Coordinates of C-alpha atoms and ligand atoms in Angstrom, one line a residue:
X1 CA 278.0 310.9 147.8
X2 CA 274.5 311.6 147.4
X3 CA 272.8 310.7 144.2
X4 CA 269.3 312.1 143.0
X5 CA 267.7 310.7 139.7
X6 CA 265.3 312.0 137.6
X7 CA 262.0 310.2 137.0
X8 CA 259.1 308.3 136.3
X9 CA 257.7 311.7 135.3
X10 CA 256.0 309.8 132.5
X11 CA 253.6 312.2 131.6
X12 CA 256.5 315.0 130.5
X13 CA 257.3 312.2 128.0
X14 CA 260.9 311.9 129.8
X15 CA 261.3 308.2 130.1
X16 CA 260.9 306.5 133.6
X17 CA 264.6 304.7 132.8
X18 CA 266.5 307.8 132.5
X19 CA 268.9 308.0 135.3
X20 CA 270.6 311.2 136.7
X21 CA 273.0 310.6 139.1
X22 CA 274.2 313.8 140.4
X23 CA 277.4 313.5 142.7
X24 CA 277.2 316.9 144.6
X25 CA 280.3 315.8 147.0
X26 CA 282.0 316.5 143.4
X27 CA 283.5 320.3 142.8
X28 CA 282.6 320.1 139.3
X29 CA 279.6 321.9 138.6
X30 CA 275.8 320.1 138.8
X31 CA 275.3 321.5 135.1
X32 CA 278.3 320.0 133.4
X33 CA 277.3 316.7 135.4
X34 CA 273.7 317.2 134.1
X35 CA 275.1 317.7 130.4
X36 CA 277.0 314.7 130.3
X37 CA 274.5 312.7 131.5
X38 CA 272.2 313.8 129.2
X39 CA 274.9 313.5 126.1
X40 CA 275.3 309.7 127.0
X41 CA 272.0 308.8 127.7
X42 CA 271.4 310.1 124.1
X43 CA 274.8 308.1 122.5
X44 CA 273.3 305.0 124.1
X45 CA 269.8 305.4 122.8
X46 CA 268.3 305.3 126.4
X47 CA 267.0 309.3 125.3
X48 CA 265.8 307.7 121.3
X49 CA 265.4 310.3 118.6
X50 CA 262.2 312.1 118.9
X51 CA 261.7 311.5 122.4
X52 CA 260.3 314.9 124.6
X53 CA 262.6 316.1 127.2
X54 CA 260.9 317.1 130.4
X55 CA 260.4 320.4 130.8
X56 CA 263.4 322.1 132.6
X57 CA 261.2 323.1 135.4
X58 CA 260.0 319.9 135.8
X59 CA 263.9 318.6 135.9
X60 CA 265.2 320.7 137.9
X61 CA 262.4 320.1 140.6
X62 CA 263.3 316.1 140.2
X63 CA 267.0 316.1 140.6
X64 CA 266.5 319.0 143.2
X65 CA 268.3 321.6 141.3
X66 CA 268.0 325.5 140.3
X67 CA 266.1 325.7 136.6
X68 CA 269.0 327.6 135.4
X69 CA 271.2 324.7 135.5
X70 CA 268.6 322.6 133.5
X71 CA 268.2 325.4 131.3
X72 CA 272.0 326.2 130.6
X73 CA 272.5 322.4 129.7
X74 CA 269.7 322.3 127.6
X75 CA 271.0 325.4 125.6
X76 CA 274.3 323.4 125.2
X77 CA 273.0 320.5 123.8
X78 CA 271.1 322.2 122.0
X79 CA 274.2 323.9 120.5
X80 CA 275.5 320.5 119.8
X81 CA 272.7 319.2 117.8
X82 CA 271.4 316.5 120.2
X83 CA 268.4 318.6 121.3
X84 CA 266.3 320.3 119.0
X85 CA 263.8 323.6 120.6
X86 CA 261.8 325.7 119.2
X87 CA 259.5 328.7 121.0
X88 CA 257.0 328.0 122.8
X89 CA 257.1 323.8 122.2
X90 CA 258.9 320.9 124.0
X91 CA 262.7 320.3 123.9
X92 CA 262.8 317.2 122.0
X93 CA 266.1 314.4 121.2
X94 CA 267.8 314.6 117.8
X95 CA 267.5 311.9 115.1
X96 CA 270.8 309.3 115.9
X97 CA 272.0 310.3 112.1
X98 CA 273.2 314.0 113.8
X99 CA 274.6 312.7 116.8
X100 CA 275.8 309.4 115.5
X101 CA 277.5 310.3 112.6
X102 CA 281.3 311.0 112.4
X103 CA 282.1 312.1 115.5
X104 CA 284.0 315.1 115.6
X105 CA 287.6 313.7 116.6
X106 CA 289.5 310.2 116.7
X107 CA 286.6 308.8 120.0
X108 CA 287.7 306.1 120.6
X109 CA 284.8 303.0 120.3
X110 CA 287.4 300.4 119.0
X111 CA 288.0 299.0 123.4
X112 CA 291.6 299.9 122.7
X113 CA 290.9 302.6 124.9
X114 CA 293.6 304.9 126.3
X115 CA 296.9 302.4 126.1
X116 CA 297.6 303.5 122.7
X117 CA 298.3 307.4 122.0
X118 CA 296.8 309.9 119.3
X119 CA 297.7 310.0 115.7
X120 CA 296.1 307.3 114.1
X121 CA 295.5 306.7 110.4
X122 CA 292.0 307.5 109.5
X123 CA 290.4 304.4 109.4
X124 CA 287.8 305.1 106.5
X125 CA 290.6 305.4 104.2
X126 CA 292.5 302.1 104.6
X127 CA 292.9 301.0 101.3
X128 CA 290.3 297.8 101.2
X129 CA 289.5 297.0 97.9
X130 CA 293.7 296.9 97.3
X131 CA 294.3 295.1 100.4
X132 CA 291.5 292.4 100.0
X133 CA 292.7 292.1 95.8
X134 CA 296.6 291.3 97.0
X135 CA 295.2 289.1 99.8
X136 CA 293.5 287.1 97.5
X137 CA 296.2 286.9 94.9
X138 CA 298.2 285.6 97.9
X139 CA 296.1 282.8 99.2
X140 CA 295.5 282.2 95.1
X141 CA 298.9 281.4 94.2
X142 CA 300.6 281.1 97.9
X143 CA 304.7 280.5 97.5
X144 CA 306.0 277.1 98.7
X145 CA 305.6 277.0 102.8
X146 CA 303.2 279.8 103.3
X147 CA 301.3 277.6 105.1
X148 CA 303.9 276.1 107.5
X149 CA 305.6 277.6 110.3
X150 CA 307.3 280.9 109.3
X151 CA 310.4 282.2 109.3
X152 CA 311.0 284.0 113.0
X153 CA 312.9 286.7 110.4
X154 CA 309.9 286.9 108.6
X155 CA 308.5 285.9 104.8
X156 CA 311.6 286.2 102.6
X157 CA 309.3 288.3 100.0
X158 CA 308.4 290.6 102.5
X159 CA 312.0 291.0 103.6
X160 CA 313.4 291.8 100.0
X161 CA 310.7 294.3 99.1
X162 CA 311.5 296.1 103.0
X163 CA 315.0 296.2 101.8
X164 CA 314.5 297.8 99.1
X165 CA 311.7 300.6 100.0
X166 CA 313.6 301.7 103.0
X167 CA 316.5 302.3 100.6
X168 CA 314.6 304.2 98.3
X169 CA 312.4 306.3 100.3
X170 CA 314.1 306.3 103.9
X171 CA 318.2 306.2 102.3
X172 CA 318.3 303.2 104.9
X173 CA 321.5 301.0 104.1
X174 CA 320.7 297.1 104.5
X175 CA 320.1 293.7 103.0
X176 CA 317.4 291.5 103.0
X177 CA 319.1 289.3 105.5
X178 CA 319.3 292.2 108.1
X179 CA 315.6 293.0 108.4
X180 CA 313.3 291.4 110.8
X181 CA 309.8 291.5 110.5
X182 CA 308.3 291.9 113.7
X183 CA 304.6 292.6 115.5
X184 CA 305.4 296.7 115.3
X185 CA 308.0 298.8 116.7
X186 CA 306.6 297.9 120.4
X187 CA 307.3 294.4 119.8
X188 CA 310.7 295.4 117.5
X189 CA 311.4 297.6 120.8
X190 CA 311.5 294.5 123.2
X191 CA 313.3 292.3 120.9
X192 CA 316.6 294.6 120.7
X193 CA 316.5 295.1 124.2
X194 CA 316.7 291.7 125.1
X195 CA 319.2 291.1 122.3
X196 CA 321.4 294.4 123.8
X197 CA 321.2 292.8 127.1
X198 CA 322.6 289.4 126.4
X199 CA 325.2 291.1 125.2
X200 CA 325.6 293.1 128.7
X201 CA 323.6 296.4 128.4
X202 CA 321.9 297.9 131.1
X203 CA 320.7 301.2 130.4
X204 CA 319.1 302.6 127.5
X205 CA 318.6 306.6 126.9
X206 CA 315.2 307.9 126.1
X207 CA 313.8 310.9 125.2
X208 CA 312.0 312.9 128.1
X209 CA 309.5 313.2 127.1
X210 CA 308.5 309.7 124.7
X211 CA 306.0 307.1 124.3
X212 CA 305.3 305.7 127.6
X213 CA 305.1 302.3 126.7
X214 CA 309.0 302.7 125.3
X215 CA 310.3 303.2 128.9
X216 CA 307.7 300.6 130.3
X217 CA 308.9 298.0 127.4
X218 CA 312.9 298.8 127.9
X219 CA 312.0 298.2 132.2
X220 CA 309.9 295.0 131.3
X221 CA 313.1 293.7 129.6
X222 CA 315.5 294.7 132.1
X223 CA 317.2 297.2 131.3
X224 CA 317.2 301.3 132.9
X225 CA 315.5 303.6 130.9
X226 CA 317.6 306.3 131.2
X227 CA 315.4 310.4 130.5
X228 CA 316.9 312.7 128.5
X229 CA 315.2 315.8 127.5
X230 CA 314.2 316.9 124.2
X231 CA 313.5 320.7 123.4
X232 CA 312.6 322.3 119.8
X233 CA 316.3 320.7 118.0
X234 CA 315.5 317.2 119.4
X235 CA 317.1 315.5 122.5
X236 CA 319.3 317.0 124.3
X237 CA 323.0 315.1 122.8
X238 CA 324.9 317.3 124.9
X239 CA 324.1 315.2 128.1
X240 CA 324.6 311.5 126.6
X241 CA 328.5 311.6 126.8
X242 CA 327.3 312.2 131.2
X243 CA 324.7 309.4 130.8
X244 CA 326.7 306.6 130.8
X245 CA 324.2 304.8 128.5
X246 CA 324.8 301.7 126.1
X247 CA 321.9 302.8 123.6
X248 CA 319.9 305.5 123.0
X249 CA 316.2 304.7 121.9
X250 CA 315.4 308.2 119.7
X251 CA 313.2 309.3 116.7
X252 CA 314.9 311.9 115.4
X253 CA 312.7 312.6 112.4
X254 CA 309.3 313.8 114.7
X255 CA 309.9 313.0 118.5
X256 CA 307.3 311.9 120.1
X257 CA 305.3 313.6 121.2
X258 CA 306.2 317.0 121.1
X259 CA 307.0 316.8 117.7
X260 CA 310.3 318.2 117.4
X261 CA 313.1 317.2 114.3
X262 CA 316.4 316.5 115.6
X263 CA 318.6 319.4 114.5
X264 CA 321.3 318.5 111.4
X265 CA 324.0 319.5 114.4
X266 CA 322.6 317.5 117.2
X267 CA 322.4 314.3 114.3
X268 CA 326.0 315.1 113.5
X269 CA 326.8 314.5 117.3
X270 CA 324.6 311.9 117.5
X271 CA 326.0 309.7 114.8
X272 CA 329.8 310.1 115.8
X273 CA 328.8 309.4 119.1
X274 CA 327.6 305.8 118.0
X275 CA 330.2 305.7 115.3
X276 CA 333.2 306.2 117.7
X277 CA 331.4 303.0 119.4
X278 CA 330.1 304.4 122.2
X279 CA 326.8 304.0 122.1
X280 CA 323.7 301.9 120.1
X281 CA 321.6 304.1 118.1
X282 CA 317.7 302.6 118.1
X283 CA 316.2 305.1 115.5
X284 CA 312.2 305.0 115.7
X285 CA 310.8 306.0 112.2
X286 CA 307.1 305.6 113.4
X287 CA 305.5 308.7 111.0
X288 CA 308.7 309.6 109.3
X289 CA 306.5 308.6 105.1
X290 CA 304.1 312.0 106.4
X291 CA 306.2 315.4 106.5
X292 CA 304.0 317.8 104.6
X293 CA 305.9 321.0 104.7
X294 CA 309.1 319.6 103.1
X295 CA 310.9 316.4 102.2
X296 CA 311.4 314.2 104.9
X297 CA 315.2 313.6 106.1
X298 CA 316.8 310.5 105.6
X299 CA 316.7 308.3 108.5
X300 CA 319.9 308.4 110.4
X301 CA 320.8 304.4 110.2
X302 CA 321.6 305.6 106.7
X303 CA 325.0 307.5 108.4
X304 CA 325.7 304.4 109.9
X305 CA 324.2 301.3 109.6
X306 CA 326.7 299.2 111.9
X307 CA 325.8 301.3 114.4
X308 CA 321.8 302.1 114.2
X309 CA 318.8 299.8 115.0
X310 CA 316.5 301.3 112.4
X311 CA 312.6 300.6 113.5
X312 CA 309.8 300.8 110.9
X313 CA 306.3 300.1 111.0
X314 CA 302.9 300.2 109.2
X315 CA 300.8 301.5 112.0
X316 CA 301.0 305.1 110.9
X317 CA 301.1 304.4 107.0
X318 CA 298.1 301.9 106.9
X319 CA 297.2 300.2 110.4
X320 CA 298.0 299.7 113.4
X321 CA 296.0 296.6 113.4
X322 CA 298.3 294.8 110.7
X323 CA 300.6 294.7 113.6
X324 CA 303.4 294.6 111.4
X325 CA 306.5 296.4 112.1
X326 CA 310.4 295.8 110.8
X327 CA 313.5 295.9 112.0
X328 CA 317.1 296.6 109.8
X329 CA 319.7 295.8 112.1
X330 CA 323.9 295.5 112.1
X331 CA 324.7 291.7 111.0
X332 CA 326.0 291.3 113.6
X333 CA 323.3 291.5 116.4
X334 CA 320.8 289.4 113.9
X335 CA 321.1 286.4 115.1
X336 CA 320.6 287.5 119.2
X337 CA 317.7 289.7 117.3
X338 CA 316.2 286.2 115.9
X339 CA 316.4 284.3 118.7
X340 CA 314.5 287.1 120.7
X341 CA 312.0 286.8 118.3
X342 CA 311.6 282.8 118.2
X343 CA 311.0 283.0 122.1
X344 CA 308.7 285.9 122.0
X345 CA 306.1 284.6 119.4
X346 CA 307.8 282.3 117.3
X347 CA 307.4 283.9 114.0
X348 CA 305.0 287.5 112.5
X349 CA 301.7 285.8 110.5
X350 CA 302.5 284.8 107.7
X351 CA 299.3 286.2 105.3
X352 CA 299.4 289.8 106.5
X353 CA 303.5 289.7 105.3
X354 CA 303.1 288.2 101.8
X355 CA 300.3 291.2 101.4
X356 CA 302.7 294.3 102.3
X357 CA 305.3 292.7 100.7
X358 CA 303.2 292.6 97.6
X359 CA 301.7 295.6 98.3
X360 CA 305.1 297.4 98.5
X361 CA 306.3 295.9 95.2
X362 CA 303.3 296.6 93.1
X363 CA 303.3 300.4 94.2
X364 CA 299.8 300.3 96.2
X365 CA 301.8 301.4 99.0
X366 CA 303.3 304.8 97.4
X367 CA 299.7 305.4 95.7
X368 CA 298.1 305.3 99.1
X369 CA 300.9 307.5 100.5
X370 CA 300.7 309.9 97.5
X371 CA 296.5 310.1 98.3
X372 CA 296.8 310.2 102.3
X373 CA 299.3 313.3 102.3
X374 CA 297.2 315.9 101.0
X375 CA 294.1 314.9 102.7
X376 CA 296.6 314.8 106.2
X377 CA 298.3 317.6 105.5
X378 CA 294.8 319.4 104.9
X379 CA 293.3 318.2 108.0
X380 CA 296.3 319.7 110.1
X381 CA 296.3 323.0 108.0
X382 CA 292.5 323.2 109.0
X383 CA 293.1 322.3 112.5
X384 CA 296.1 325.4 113.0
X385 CA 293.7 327.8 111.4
X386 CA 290.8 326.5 113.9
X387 CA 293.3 326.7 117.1
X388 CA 294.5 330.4 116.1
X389 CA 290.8 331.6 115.7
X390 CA 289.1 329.4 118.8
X391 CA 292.1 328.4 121.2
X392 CA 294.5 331.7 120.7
X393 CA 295.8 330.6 124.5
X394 CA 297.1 327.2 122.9
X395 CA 300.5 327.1 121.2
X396 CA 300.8 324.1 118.7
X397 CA 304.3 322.8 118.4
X398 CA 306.6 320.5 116.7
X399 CA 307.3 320.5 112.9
X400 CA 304.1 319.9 109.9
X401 CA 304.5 316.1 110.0
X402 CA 303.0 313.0 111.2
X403 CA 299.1 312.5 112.4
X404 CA 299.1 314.2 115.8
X405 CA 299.6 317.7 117.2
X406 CA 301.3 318.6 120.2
X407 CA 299.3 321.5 121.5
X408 CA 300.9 323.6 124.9
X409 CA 298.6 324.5 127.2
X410 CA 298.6 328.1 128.8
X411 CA 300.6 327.1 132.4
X412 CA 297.5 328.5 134.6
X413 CA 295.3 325.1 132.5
X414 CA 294.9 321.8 134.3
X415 CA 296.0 319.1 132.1
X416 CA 293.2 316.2 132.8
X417 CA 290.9 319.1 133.7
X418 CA 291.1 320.0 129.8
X419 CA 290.9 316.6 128.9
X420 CA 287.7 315.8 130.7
X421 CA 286.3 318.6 130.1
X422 CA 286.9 318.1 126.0
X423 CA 285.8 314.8 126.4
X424 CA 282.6 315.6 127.7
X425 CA 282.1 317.8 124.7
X426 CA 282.7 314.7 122.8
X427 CA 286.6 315.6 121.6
X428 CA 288.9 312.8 122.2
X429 CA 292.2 314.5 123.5
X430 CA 295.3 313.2 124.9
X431 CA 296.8 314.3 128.1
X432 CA 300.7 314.7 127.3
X433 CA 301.9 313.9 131.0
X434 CA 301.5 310.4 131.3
X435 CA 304.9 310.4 128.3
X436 CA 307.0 312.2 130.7
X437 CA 309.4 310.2 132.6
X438 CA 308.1 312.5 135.9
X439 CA 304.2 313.4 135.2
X440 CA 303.4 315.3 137.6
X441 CA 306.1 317.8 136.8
X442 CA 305.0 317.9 133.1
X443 CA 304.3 321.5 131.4
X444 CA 300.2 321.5 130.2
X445 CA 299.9 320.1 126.6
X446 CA 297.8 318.0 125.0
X447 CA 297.8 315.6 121.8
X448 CA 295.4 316.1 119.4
X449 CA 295.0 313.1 116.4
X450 CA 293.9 315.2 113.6
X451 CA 294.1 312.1 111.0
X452 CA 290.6 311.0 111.1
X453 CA 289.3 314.4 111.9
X454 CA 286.3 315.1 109.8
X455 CA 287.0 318.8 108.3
X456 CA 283.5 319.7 108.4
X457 CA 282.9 318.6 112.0
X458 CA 286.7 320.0 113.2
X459 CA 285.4 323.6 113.2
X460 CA 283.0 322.6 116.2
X461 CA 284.9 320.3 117.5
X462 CA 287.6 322.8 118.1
X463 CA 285.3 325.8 119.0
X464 CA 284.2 323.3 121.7
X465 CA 287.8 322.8 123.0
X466 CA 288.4 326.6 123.1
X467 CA 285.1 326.4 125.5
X468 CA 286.7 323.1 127.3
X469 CA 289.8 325.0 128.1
X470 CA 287.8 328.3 129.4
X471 CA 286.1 325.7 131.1
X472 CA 288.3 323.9 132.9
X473 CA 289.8 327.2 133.8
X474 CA 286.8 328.3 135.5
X475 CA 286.3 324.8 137.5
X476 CA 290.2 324.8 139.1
X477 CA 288.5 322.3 141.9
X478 CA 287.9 319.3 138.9
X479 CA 291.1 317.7 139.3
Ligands
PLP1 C1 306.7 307.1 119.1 C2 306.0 305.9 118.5 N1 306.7 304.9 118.0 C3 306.2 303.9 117.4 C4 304.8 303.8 117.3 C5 304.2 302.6 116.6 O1 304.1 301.5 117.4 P1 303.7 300.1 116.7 O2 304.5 299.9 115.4 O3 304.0 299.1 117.7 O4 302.2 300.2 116.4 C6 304.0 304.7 117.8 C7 302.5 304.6 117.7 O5 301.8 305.4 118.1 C8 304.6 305.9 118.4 O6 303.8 306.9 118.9

């Protein structure tokens, strides 16, 4: 690899400690490598607002490269806002307010980084003011125990007002006494394996394609995941009875992540299946409170609730950093669910359960919903109608619900070339292949999180994927 940087070259006003490391062993072309470096160095603040860029003569005879290059990066940033030129003057950096303002899609600066997928909430509109009043109230007039060691079930209140909500709003048939409050579905996830293996399970059915970390949670308890594969109506039921599975991990109101709702056939199948006694149903209900084009179907625990692990969780209606999630399982795997619990963490915290659970009962939680689902469904709405006009080679899929969009790739594009490539325009998008059970035979798509997408930046930011995609197509050496 041979690297060339740019520099001192005070007296162009471009700052001695601006480093341009070109890698020209790389396929992917010097002006896309000049671009980013240029983008970042602005992000960081090593390039600070009103600084002078070097001329692109003068660049291009530093870092040992044709003008054009400099030139045609220039024009782009310029494009983007972080670069300002006017005719016959320098090329100067952008005040941080343009560039460092809501970025155009969910960027990720939180250091989750990539373990967790698209379709987040937006975080701007988590309800604070109502979270902080009910937190208060709680800590003002905390029920007897709340600071002792909790209940591994979880805080009795919260438990009672679960019971009730998911009846209501989901049609999900249970007591108080079969819910478990756990860290989120991931951690519900782990808990009923371990509790289906005690009692002698060893493979589970998942849908092909599905969260990775399902199939890397049911392997890190011991059991087989076992692919199935889901197409527009939802997996595939027809090969269960073959699979010789003792569960069957599936979210049959949006799978993830193509989208799809399980058809009212396949659900009929689904549930006699279980019913007969064949198989555990594990029914993830991750997004299930956002279907904006009609109302959502019941969950399907609701069919049969000695038969269904029903899975909740606020990470898509609030946060995924409440970490709380819920469980409403058959009596009679409670106790194995409970003692799972116990030895994974002991108990959920208590603080953050006595504030859903009074934030469920004193209707903050519908009001939020009832406020987040126009602004969602608005977002996505504007997102389609920016694909069609910029991206006509995409197809989106799956049905108008949850946070993220499942776009399909024309076959010819290059998965993680797209992704880079958007990323360098600043877009945060998710590759699809890495929730196939076999990636590297994975059809092009990926995941777009459109719930913290600023409408007035999405236009550009989806203009710019359009050009990512063209892109990428041009570059086939990137991957
Ligand atoms: C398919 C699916 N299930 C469940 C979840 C929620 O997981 P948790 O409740 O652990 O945050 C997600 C989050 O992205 C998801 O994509």
């Amino acid at each position: 690899m041979q690297t060339n940087s740019a520099g001192p070259g005070g007296e162009d006003g471009f700052p001695a400690d601006i480093l341009i490391a070109l890698d020209r062993s790389k396929s992917r072309g010097l002006r896309v490598q000049v671009e980013h470096a240029l983008r970042e160095a602005i992000r960081l603040g090593r390039l600070p607002s009103g600084s002078t860029m070097p001329p692109s003569r003068t660049l291009a005879s530093e870092l040992r490269i044709s003008r054009s290059v400099v030139v045609e990066a220039y024009d782009q940033l310029v494009a983007e806002g972080y670069l300002v030129a006017r005719q016959g003057s320098a090329t100067w950096v952008c005040g941080p307010r343009q560039v460092d303002g809501p970025r155009p899609t969910s960027v990720r600066r939180d250091g989750t980084g990539d373990a967790f997928p698209s379709g987040l909430p937006d975080p701007a509109s988590f309800p604070k003011r109502d979270w902080l009043r009910h937190y208060q109230a709680v800590l003002s007039d905390p029920p007897a125990g709340a600071f002792g060691y909790p209940d591994p079930r979880g805080a009795a209140s919260l438990r009672c007002a679960l019971a009730q909500y998911l009846g209501r709003v989901r049609a999900v048939r249970t007591t108080p006494e079969q819910v478990l409050v756990c860290g989120g579905i991931s951690q519900g996830l782990g808990l009923v394996c371990r509790a289906l293996r005690r009692r002698g399970a060893t493979r589970i059915a998942v849908e092909d394609p599905c969260l990775w970390l399902h199939r890397r949670l049911i392997s890190a308890a011991g059991l087989e995941p076992v692919p199935i594969p889901v197409d527009d109506d939802g997996i595939d039921v027809s090969r269960l009875a073959r699979a010789s599975v003792d569960a069957v991990l599936v979210a049959p109101a949006h799978s993830f992540p193509t989208g799809a709702v399980l058809s009212p056939d396949r659900r009929v199948t689904l549930i006699k299946l279980a019913s007969a006694g064949g198989v555990i149903l594990i029914e993830d209900d991750y997004d299930a409170e956002f279907r904006y084009d009609r109302t959502p179907i019941g969950a399907l625990q609701g069919l049969s609730p000695d038969h269904v692990v029903y899975a909740g969780t606020a990470s898509k209606m609030l946060s995924p950093a409440l970490r709380l999630g819920w469980l409403a399982a058959p009596l009679w795997l409670m106790d194995d669910l409970q003692r799972a619990k116990l030895l994974d963490d002991v108990a959920t915290e208590t603080l953050g359960q006595l504030t859903l659970a009074r934030f469920i009962e004193r209707g903050a939680l519908a009001s939020h919903l009832r406020r987040m689902r126009p602004r969602y469904r608005r977002r996505r709405d504007r997102l389609i109608d920016a694909l069609a006009r910029h991206v006509p080679q995409a197809t989106p899929a799956g049905a108008a619900a949850g946070l993220h969009l499942y776009l399909r790739l024309p076959h010819s594009a290059v998965e993680s070339d797209v992704v880079e490539v958007a990323r360098e325009h600043g877009l945060h998008v998710e590759g699809a292949a890495r929730h196939w059970a076999t990636p590297t035979t994975a059809p092009p798509a990926i995941l777009i999180g459109y719930a913290n997408l600023e409408e007035d930046a999405l236009e550009q930011a989806i203009q710019a994927l359009g050009r990512a995609i063209e892109e990428a197509a041009r570059q086939p050496g990137i991957h």
